[in-house]
Tab-separated table of C-alpha atoms in Angstrom:
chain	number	residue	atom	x	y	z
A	1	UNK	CA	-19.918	85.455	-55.561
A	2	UNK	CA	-17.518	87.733	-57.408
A	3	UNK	CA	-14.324	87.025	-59.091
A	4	UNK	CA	-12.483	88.251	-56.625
A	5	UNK	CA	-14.249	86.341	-53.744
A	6	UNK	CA	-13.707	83.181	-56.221
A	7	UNK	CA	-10.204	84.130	-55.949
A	8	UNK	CA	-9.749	84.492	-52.789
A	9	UNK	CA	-11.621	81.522	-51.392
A	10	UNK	CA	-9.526	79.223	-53.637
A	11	UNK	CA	-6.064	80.900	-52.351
A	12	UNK	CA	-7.220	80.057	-49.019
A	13	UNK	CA	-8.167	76.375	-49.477
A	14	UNK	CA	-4.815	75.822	-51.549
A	15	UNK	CA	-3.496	77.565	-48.624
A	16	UNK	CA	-4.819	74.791	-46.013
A	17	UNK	CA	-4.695	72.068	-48.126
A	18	UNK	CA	-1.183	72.642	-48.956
A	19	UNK	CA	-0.540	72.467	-45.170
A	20	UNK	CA	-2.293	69.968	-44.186
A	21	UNK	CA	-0.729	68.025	-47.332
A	22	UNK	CA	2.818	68.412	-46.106
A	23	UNK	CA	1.824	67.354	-42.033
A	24	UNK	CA	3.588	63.567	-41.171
A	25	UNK	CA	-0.094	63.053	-40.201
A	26	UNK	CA	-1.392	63.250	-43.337
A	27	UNK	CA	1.285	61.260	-44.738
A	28	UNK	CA	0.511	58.375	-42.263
A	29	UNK	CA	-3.412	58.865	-43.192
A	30	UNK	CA	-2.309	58.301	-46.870
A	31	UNK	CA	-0.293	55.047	-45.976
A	32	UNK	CA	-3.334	53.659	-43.247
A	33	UNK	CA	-5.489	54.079	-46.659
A	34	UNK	CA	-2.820	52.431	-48.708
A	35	UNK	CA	-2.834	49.407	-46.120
A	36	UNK	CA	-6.232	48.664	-45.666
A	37	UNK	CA	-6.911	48.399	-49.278
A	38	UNK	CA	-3.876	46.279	-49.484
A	39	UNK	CA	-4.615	44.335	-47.015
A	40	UNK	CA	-8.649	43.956	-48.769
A	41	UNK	CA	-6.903	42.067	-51.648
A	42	UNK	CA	-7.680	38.446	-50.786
A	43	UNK	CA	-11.350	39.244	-50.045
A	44	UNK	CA	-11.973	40.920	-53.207
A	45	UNK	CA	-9.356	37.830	-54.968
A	46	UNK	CA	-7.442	41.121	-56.009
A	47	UNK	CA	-9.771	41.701	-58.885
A	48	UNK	CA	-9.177	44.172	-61.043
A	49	UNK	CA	-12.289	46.430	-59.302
A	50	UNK	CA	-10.193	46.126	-56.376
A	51	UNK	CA	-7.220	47.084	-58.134
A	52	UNK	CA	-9.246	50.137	-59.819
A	53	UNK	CA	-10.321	51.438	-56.883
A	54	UNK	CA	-6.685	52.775	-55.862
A	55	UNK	CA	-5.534	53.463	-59.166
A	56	UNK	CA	-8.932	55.841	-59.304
A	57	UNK	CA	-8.644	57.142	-56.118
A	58	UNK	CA	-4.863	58.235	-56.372
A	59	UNK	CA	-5.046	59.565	-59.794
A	60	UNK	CA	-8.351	62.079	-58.910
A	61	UNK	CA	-6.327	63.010	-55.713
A	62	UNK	CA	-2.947	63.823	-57.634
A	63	UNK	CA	-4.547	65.396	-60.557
A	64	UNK	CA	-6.568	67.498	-58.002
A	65	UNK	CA	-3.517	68.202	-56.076
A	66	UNK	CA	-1.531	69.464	-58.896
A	67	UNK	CA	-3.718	72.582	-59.185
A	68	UNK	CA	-3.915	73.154	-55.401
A	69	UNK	CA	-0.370	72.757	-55.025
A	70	UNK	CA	0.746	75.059	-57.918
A	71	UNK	CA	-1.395	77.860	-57.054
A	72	UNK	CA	0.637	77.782	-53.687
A	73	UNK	CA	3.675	78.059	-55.487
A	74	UNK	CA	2.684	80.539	-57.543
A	75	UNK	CA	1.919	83.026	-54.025
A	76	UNK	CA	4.768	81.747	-52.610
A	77	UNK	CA	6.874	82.861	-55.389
A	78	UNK	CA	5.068	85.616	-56.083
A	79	UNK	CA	5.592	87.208	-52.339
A	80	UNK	CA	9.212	85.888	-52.472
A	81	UNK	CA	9.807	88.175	-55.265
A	82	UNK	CA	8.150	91.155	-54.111
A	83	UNK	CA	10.326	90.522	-50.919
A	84	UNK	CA	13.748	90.677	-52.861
A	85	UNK	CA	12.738	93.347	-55.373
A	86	UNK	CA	11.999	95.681	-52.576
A	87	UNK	CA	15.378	94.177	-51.020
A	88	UNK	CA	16.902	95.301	-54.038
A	89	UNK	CA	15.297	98.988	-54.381
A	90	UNK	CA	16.196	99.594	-50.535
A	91	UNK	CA	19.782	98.620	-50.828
A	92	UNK	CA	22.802	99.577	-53.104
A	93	UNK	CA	21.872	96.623	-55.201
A	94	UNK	CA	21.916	97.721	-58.847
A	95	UNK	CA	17.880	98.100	-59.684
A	96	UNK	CA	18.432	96.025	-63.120
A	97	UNK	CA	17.668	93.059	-61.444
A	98	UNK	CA	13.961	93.687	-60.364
A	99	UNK	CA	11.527	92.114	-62.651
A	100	UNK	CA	14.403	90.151	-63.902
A	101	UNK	CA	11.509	87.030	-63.887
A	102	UNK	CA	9.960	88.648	-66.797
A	103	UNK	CA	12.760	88.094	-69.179
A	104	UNK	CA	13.269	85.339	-71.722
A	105	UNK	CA	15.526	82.647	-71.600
A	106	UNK	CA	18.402	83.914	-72.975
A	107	UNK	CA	18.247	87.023	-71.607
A	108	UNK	CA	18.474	85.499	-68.078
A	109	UNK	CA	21.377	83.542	-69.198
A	110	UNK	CA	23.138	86.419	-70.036
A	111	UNK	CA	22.432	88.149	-67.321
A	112	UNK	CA	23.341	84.990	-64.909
A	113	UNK	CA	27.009	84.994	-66.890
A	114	UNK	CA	27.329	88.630	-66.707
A	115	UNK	CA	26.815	88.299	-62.301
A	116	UNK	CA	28.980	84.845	-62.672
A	117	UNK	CA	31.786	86.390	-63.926
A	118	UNK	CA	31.294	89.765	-61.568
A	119	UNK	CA	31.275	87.340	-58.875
A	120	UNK	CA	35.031	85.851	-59.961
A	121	UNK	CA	36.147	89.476	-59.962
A	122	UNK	CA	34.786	90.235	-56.325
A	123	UNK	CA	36.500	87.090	-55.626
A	124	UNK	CA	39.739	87.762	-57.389
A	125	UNK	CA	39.802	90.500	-55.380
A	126	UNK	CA	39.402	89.438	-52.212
A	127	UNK	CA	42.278	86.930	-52.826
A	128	UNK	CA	44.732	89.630	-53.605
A	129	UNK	CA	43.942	91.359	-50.509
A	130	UNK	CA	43.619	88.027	-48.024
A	131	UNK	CA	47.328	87.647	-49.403
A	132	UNK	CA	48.547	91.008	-49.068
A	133	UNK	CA	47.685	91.155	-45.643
């Protein structure tokens, strides 16, 4: 199996289990499991094996998840901003702003107060005319 097929294989199971993570189903699946082994206490005296058992269980599944999850979000985001930057290049958008992602903190900064205060300008302006009209 190649990198690539690697690659791909895990996109797709991130892909399904990041679905079938967010389904009410699966949430009431989670809490059926969380009841039963509630419910189990007084049989095992809720000893601390007992108590182990969840705490294992829900840390492996979280830790597990946090990989699955993220590489989700990185697609997500990833197609998100290939969607606006080609937004941006079709329109009369100024083309400064694609790749913006790639710049450090500060330089996004001032680029947000540099659009923040264009933005009280375009509003400024539409003021003056709502009134002179």
């Amino acid at each position: 199996m190649s990198e690539n097929d690697a690659s791909n294989y895990f996109s797709k199971f991130s892909t399904f289990i990041s679905e079938f993570s967010g389904k009410p189903g699966t949430f009431v699946l989670a809490m059926f499991v969380v009841l039963v082994w509630a419910i189990s206490g007084p049989f095992f005296a809720f000893s601390e094996n007992w108590q182990l058992v969840i705490n294992t269980g829900t840390t492996i599944i979280t830790f597990l998840m946090v990989f699955v999850l993220q590489n989700s979000q990185n697609r997500d985001g990833k197609a998100l901003q290939a969607k606006l930057d080609e937004l941006i290049l079709t329109s009369q958008a100024q083309n400064k702003f694609v790749g913006i992602e790639k710049l450090d903190e500060q330089e996004l900064r001032e680029l947000s107060r540099s659009v923040a205060e264009r933005a009280e300008c375009v509003e400024d302006k539409a003021l003056d005319k709502a009134q002179q009209a």
